[in-house]
Short mmCIF file of N, CA and C in Angstrom, two decimals:
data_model
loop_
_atom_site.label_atom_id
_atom_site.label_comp_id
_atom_site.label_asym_id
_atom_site.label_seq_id
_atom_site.Cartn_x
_atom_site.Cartn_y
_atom_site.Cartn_z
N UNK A 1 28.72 15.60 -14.18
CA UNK A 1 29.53 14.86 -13.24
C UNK A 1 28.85 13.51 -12.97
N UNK A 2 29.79 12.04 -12.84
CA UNK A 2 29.06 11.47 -12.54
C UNK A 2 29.17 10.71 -11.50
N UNK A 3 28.21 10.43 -10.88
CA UNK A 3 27.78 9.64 -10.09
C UNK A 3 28.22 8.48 -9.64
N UNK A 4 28.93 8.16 -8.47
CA UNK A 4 28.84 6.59 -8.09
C UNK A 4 27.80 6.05 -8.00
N UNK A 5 28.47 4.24 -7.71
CA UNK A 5 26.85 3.20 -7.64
C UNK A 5 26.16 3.56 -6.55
N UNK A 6 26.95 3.74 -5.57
CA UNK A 6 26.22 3.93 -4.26
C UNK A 6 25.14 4.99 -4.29
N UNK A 7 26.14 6.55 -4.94
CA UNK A 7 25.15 7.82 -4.82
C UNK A 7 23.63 7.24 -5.96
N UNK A 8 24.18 6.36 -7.04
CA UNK A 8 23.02 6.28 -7.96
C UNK A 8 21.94 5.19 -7.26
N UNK A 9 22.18 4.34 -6.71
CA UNK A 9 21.48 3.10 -6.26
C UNK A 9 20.90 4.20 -4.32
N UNK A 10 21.57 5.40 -4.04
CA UNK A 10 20.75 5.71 -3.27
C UNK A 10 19.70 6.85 -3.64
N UNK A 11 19.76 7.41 -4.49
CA UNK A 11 19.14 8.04 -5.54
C UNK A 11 17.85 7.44 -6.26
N UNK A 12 17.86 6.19 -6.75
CA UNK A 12 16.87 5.44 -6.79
C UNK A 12 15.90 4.94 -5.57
N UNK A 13 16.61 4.82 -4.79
CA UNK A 13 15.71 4.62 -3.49
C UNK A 13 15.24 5.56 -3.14
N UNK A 14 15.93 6.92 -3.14
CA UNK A 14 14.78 8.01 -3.09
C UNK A 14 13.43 8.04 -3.78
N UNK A 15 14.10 8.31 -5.20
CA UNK A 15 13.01 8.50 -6.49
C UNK A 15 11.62 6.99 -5.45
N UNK A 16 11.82 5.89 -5.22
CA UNK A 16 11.28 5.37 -4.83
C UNK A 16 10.23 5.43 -3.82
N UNK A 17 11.02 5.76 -2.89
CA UNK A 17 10.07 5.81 -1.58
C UNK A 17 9.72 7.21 -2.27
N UNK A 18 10.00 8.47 -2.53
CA UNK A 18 9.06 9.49 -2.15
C UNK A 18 8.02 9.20 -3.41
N UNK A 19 8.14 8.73 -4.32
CA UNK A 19 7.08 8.00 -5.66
C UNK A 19 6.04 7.24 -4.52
N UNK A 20 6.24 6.20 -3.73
CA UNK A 20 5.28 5.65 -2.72
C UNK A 20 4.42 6.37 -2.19
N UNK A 21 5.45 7.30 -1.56
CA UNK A 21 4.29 8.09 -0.99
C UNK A 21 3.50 9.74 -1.09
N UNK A 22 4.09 9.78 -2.38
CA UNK A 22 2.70 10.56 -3.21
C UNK A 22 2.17 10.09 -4.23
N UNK A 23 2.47 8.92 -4.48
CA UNK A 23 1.14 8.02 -5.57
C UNK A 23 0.06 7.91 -4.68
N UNK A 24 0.19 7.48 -3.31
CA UNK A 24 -0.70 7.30 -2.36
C UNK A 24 -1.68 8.65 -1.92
N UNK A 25 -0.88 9.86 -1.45
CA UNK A 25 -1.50 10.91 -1.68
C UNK A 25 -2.20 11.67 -2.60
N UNK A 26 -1.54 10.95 -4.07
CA UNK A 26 -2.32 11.85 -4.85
C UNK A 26 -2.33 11.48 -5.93
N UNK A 27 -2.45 10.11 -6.31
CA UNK A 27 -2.96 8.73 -7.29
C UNK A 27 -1.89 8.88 -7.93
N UNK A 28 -1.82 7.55 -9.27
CA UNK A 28 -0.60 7.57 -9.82
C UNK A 28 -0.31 8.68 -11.08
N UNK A 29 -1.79 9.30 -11.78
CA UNK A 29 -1.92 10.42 -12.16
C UNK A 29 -1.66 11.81 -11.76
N UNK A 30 -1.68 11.74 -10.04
CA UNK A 30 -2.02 13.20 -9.54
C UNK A 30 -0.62 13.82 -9.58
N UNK A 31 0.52 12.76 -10.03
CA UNK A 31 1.91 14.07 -9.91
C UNK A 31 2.29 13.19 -11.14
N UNK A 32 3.28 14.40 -11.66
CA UNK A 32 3.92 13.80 -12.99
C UNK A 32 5.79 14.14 -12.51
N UNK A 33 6.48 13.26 -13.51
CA UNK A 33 7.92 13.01 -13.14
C UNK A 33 8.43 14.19 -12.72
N UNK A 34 8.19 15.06 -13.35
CA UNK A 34 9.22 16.46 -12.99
C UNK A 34 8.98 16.73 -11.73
N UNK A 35 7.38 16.58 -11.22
CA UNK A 35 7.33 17.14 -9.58
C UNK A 35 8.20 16.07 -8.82
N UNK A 36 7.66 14.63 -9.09
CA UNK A 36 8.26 13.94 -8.65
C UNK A 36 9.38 14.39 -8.30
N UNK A 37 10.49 13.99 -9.41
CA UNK A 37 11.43 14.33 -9.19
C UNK A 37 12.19 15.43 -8.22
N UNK A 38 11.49 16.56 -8.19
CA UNK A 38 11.70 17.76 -7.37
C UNK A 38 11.49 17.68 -5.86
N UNK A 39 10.37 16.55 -5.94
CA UNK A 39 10.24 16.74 -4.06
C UNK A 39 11.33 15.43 -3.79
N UNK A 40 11.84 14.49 -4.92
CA UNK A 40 12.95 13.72 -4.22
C UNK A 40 14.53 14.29 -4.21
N UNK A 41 14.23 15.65 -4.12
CA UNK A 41 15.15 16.74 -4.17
C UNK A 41 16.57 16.34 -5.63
N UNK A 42 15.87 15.67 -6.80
CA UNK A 42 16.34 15.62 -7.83
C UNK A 42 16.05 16.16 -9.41
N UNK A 43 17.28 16.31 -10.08
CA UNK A 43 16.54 16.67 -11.55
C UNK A 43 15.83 16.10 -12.32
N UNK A 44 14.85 16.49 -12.86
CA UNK A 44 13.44 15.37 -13.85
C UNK A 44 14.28 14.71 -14.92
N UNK A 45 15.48 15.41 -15.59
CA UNK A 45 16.64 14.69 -16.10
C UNK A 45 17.29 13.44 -15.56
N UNK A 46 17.22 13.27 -14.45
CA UNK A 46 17.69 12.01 -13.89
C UNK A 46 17.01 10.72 -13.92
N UNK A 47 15.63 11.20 -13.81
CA UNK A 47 14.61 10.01 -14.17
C UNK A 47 14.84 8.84 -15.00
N UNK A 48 14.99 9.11 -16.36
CA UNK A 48 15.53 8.13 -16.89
C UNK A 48 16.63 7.44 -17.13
N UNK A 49 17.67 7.85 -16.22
CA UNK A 49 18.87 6.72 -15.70
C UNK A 49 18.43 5.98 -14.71
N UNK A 50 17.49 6.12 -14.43
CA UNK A 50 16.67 4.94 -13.03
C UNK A 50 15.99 3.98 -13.71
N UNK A 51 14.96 4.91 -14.43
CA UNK A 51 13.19 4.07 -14.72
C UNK A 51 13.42 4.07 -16.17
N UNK A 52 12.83 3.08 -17.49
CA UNK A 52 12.59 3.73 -18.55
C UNK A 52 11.19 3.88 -18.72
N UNK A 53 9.98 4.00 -17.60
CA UNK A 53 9.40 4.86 -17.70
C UNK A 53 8.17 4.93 -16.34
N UNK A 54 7.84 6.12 -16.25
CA UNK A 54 6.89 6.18 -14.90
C UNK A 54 5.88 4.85 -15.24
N UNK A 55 5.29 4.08 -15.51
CA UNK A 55 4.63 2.86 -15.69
C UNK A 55 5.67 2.30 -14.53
N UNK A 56 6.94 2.05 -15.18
CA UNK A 56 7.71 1.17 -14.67
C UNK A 56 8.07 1.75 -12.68
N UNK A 57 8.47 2.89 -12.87
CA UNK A 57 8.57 3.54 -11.43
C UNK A 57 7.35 3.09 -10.07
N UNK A 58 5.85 3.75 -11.09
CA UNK A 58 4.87 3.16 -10.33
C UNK A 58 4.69 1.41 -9.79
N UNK A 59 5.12 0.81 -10.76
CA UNK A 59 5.26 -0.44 -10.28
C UNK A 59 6.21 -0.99 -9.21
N UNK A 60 7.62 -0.72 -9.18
CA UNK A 60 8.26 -0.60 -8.49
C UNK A 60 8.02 0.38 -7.25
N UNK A 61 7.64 1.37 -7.06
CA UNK A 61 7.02 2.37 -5.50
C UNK A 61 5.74 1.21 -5.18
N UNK A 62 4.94 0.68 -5.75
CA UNK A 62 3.43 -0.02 -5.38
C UNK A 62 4.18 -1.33 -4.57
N UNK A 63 5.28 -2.10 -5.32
CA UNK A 63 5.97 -3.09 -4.36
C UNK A 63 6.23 -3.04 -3.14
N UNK A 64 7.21 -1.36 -3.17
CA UNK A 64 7.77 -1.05 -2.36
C UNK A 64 6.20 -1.06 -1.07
N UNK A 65 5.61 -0.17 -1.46
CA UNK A 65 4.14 0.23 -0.15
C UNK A 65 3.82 -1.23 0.01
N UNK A 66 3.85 -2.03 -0.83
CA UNK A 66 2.60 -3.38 -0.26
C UNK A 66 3.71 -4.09 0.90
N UNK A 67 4.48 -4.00 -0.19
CA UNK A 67 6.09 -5.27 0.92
C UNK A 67 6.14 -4.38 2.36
N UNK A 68 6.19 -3.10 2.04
CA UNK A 68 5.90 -2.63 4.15
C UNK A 68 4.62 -2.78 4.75
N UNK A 69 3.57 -2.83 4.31
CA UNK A 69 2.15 -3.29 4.48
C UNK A 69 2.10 -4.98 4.62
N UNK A 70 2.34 -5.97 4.08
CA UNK A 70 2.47 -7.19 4.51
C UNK A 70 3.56 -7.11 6.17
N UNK A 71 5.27 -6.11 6.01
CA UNK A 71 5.65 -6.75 6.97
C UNK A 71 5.04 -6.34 8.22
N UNK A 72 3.92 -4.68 8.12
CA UNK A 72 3.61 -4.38 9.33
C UNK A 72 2.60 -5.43 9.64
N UNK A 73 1.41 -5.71 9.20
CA UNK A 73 0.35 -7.45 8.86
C UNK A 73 1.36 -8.44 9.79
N UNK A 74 2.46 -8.72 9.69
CA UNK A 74 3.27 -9.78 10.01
C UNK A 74 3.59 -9.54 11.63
N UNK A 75 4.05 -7.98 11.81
CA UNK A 75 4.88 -7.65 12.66
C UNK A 75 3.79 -7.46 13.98
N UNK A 76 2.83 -7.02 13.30
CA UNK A 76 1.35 -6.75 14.52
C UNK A 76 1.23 -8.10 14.86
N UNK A 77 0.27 -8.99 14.02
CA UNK A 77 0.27 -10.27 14.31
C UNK A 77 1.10 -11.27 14.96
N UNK A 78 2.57 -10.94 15.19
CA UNK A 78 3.48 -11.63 15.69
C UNK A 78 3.18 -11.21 17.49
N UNK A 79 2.50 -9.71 17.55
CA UNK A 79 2.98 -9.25 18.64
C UNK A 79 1.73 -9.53 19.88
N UNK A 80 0.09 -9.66 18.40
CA UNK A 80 -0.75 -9.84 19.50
C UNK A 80 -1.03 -11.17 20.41
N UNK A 81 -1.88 -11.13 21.45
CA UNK A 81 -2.40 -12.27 21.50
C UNK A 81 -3.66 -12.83 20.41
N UNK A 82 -4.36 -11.87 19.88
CA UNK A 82 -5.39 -12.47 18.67
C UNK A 82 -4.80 -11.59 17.69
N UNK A 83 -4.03 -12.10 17.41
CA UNK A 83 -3.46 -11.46 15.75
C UNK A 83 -4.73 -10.84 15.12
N UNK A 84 -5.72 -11.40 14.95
CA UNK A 84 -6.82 -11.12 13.22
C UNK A 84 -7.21 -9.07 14.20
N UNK A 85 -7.21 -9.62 15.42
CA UNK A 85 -7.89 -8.33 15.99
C UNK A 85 -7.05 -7.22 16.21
N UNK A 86 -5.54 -7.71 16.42
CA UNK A 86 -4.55 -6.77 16.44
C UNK A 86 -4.38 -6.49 14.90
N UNK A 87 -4.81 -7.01 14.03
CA UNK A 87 -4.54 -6.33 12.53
C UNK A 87 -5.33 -5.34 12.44
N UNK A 88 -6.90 -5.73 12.65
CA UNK A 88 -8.15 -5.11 11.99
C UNK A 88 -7.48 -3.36 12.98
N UNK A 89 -7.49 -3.45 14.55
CA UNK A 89 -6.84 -2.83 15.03
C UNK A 89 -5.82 -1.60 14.72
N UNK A 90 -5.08 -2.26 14.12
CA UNK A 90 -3.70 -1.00 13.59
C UNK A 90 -4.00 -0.69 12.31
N UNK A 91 -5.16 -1.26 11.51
CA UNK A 91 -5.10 -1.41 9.87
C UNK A 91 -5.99 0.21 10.22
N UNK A 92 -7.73 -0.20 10.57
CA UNK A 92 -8.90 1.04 11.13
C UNK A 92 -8.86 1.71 12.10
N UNK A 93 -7.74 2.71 11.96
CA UNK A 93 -7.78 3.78 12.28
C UNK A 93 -7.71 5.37 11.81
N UNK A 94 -8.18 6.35 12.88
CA UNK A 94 -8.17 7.86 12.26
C UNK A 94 -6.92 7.71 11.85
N UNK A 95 -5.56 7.54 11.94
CA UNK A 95 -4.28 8.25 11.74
C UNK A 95 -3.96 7.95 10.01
N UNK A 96 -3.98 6.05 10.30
CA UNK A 96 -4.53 5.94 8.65
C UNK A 96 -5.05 6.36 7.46
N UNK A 97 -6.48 6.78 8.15
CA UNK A 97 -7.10 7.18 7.73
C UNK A 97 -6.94 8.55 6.91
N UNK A 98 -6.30 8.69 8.01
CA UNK A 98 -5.87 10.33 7.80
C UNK A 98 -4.49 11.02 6.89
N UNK A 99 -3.65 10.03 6.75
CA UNK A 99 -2.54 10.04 6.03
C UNK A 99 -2.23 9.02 5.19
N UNK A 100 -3.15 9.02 3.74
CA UNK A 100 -2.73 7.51 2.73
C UNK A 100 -1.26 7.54 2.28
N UNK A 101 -0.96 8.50 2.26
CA UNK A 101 0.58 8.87 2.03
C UNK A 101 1.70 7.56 2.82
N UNK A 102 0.77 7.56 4.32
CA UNK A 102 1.94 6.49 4.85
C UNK A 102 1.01 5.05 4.75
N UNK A 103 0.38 5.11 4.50
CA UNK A 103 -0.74 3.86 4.76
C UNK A 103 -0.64 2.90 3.27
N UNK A 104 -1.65 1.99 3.29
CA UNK A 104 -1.96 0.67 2.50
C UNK A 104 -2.23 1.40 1.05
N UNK A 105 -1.15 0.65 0.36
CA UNK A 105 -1.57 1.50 -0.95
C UNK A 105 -2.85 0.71 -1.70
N UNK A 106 -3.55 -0.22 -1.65
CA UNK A 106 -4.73 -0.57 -2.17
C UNK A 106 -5.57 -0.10 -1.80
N UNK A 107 -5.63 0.26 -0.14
CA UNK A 107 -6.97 1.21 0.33
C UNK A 107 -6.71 2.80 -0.70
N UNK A 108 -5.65 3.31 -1.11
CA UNK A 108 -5.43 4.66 -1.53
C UNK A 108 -5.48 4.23 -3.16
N UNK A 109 -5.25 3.15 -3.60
CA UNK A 109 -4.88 3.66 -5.11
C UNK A 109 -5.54 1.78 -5.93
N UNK A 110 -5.95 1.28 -5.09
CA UNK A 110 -6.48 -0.27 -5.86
C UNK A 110 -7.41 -0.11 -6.77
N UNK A 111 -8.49 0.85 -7.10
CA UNK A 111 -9.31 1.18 -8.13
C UNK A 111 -8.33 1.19 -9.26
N UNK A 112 -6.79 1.94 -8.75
CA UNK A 112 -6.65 2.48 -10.21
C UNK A 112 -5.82 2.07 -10.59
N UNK A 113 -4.98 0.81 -9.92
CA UNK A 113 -4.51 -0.17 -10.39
C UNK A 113 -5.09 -1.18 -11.62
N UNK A 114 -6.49 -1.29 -11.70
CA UNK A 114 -6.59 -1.84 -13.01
C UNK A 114 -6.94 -1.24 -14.08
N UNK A 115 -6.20 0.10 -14.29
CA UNK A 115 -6.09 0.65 -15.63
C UNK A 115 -5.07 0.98 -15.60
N UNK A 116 -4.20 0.46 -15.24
CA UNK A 116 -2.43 0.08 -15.18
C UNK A 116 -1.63 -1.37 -15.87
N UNK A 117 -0.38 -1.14 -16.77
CA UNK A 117 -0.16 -2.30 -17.50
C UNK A 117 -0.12 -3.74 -16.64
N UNK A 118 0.28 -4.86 -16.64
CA UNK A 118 0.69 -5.85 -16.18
C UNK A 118 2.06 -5.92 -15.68
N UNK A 119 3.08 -5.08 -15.16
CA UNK A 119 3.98 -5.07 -14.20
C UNK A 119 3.44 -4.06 -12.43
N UNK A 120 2.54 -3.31 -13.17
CA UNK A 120 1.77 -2.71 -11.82
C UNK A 120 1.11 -3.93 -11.58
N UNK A 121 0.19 -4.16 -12.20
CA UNK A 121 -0.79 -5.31 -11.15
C UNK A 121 0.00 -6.77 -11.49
N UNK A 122 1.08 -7.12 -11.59
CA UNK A 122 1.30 -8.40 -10.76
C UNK A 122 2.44 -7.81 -9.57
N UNK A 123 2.81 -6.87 -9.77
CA UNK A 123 3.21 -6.57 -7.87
C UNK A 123 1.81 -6.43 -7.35
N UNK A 124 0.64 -6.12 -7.18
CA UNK A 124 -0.40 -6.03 -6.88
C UNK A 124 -0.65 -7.59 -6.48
N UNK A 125 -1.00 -8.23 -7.16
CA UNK A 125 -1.19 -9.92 -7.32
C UNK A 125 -0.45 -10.24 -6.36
N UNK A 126 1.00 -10.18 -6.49
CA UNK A 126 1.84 -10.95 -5.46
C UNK A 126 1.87 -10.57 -4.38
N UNK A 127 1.74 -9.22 -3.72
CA UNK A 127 1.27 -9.16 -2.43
C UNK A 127 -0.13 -9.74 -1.67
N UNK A 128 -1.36 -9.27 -2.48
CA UNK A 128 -2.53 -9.94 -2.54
C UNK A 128 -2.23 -11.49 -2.11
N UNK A 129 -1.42 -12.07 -3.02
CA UNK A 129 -1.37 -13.57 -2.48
C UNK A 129 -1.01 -13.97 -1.15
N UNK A 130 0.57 -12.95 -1.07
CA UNK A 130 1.10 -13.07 0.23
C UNK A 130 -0.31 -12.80 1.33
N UNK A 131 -0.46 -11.71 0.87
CA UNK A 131 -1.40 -11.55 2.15
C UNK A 131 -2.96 -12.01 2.76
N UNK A 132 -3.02 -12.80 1.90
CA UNK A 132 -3.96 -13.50 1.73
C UNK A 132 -3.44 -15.25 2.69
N UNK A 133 -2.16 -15.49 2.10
CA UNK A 133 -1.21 -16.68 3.06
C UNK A 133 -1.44 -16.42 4.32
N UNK A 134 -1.05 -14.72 4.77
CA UNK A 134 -0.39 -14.53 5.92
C UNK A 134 -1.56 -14.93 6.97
N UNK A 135 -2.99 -14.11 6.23
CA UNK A 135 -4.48 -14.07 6.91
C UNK A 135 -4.62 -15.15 7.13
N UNK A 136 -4.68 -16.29 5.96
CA UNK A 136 -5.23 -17.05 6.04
C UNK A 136 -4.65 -18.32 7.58
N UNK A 137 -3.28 -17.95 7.47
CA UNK A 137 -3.11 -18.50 8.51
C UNK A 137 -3.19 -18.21 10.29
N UNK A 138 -4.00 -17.08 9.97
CA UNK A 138 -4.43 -16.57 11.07
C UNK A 138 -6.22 -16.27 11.45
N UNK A 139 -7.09 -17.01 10.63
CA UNK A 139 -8.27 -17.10 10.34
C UNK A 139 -8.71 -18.48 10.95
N UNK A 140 -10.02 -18.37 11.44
CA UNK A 140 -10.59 -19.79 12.16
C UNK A 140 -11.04 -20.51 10.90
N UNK A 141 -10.70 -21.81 10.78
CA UNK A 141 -11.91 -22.15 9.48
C UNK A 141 -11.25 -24.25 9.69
N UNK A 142 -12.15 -25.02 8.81
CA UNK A 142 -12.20 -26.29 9.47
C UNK A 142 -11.26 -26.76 8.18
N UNK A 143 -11.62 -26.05 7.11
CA UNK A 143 -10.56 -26.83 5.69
C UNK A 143 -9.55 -25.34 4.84
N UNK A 144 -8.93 -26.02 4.78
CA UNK A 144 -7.88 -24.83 3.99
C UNK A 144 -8.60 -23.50 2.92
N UNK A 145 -9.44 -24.30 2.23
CA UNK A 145 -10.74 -23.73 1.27
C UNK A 145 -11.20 -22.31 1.96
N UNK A 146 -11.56 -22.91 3.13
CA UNK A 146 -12.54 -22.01 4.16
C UNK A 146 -11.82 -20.81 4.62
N UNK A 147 -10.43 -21.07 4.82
CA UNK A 147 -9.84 -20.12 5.81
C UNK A 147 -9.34 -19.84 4.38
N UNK A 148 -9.07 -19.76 3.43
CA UNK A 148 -8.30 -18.65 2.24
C UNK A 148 -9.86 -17.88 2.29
N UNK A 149 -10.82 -18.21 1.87
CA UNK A 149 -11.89 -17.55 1.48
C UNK A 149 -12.22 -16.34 2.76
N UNK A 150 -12.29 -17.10 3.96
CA UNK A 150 -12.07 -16.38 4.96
C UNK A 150 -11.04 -15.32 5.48
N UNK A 151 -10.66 -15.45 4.87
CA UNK A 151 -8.68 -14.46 4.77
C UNK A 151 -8.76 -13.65 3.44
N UNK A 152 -9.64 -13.82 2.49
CA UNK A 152 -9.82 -12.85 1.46
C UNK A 152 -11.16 -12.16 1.70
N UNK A 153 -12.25 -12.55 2.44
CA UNK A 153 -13.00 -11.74 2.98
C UNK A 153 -12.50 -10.78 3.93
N UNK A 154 -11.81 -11.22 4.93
CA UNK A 154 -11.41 -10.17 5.86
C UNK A 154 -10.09 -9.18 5.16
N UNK A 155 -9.74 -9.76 4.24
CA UNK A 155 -8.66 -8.46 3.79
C UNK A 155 -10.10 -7.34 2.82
N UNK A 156 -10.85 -7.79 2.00
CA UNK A 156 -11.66 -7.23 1.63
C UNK A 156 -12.20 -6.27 2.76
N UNK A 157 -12.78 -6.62 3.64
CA UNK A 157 -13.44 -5.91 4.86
C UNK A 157 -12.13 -4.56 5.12
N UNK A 158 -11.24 -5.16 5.49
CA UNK A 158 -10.00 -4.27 5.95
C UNK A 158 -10.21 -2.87 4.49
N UNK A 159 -9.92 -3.14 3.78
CA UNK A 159 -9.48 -2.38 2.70
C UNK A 159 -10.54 -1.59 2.52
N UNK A 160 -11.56 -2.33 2.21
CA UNK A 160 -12.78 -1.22 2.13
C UNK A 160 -13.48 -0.32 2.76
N UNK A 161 -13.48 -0.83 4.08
CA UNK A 161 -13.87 -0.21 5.33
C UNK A 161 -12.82 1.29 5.72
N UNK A 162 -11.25 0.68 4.77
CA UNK A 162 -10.47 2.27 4.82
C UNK A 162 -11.22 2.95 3.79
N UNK A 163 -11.02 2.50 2.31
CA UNK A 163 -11.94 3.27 1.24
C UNK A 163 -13.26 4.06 1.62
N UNK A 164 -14.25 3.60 2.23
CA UNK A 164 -15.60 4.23 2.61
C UNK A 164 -15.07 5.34 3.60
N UNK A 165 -14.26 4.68 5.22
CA UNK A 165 -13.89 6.25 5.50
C UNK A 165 -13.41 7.06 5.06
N UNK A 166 -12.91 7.04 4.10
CA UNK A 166 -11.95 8.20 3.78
C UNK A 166 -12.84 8.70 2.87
N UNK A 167 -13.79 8.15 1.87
CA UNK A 167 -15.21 8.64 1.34
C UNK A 167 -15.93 9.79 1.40
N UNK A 168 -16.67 9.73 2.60
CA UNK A 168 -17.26 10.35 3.10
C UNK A 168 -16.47 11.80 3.99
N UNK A 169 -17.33 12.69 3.98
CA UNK A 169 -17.47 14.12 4.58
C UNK A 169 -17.98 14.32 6.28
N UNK A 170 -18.63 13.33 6.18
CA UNK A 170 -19.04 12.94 7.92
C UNK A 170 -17.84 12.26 8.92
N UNK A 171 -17.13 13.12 10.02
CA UNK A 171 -16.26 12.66 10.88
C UNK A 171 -16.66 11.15 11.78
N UNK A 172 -17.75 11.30 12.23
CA UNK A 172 -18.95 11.16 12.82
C UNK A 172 -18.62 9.48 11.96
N UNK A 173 -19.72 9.34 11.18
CA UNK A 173 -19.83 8.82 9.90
C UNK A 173 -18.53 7.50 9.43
N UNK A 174 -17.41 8.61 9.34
CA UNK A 174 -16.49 7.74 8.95
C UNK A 174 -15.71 7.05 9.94
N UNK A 175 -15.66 7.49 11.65
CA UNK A 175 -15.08 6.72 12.56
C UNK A 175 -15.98 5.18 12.99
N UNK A 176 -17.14 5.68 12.55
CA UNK A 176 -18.66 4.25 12.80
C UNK A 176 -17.96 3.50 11.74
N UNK A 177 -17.80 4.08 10.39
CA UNK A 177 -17.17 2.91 9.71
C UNK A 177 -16.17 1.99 9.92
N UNK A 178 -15.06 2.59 10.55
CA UNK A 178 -13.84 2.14 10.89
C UNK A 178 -14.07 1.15 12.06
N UNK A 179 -14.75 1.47 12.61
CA UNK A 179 -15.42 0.48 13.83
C UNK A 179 -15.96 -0.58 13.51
N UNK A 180 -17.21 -0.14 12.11
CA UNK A 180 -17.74 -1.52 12.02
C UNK A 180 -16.69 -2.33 11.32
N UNK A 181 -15.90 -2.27 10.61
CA UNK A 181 -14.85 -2.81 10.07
C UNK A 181 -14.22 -3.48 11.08
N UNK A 182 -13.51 -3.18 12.26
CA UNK A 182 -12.77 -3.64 13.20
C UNK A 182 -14.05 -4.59 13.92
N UNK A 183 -15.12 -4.18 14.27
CA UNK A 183 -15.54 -5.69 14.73
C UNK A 183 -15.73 -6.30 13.55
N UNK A 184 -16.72 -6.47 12.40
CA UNK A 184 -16.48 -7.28 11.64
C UNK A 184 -15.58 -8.46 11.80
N UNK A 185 -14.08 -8.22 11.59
CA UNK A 185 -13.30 -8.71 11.37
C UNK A 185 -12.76 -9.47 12.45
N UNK A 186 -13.24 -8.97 13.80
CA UNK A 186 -13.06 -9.44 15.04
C UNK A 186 -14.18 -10.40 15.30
N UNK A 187 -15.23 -10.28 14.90
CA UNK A 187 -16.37 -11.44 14.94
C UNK A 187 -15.85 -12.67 14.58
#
């Protein structure tokens, strides 16, 4: 039977978002199409009337996570009075921390983005840039130079400071991290 545009174009948005958020949970290796497919309550047969191939899917779900990760970056910052601190803020935390599934897909999966073709990492790239714009215009610095460099340090800080907590086996351990990260970035 087939399918309208609507049912197929909402069908893809499934396959999508739930691809987002178990690449994040469980790398772009850790599930293959058929599960996929099954937890987006569809047949692994359907797959390829969407994608012509998981390469391509993953690239498209990695867009999808960064483009809601820049607009939450945008949407915090709009709301604080020190934006850089209301980011570091909502970015280092336990809940984050605790669920990559809903969180920043570079803190969950940026290692393994570069053993991925060139349609994964230039959605990678183009958020990176964006968000690197967004920082930068929210960073103290005296020449433009200063505040990109300064806006790619502090996204560095952000990202890694999730990577190390989530690292480690120490509760203890990994909330000090998240902290030093948030002042860091607040300094």
């Amino acid at each position: 039977m087939k399918v309208s545009r609507e049912q197929a174009a909402e069908n893809r948005d499934r396959i999508v978002e739930t691809a987002a958020q178990l690449f994040r949970e469980r790398g772009f290796e850790g599930i293959g199409v058929a599960d996929l497919m099954k937890e987006a309550g569809l047949t692994h047969g359907g797959f390829y009337g969407h994608f012509s191939s998981k390469e391509d899917l993953i690239a498209e779900a990695s867009a999808r996570a960064l483009m809601r990760s820049l607009a939450l970056f945008t949407s915090v910052a709009e709301r604080g009075a020190d934006p850089l601190s209301a980011i570091a803020s909502a970015y280092l935390t336990s809940r984050h921390r605790d669920n990559p599934g809903e969180g920043c897909l570079l803190a969950a999966l940026g290692s393994d983005v570069s053993r991925h073709g060139p349609t994964v990492r230039r959605a990678v790239t183009g958020h990176l840039r964006s968000a690197v714009d967004l920082l930068a215009g929210l960073v103290p610095g005296k020449s433009k130079a200063r505040r990109r460099q300064k806006a790619i340090s502090t996204y560095a800080t952000l990202v890694g400071a999730m990577v190390m907590a989530r690292a480690v086996d120490d509760r203890a351990l990994s909330q000090e991290i998240l902290d030093a990260g948030q002042a860091s970035v607040k300094a």
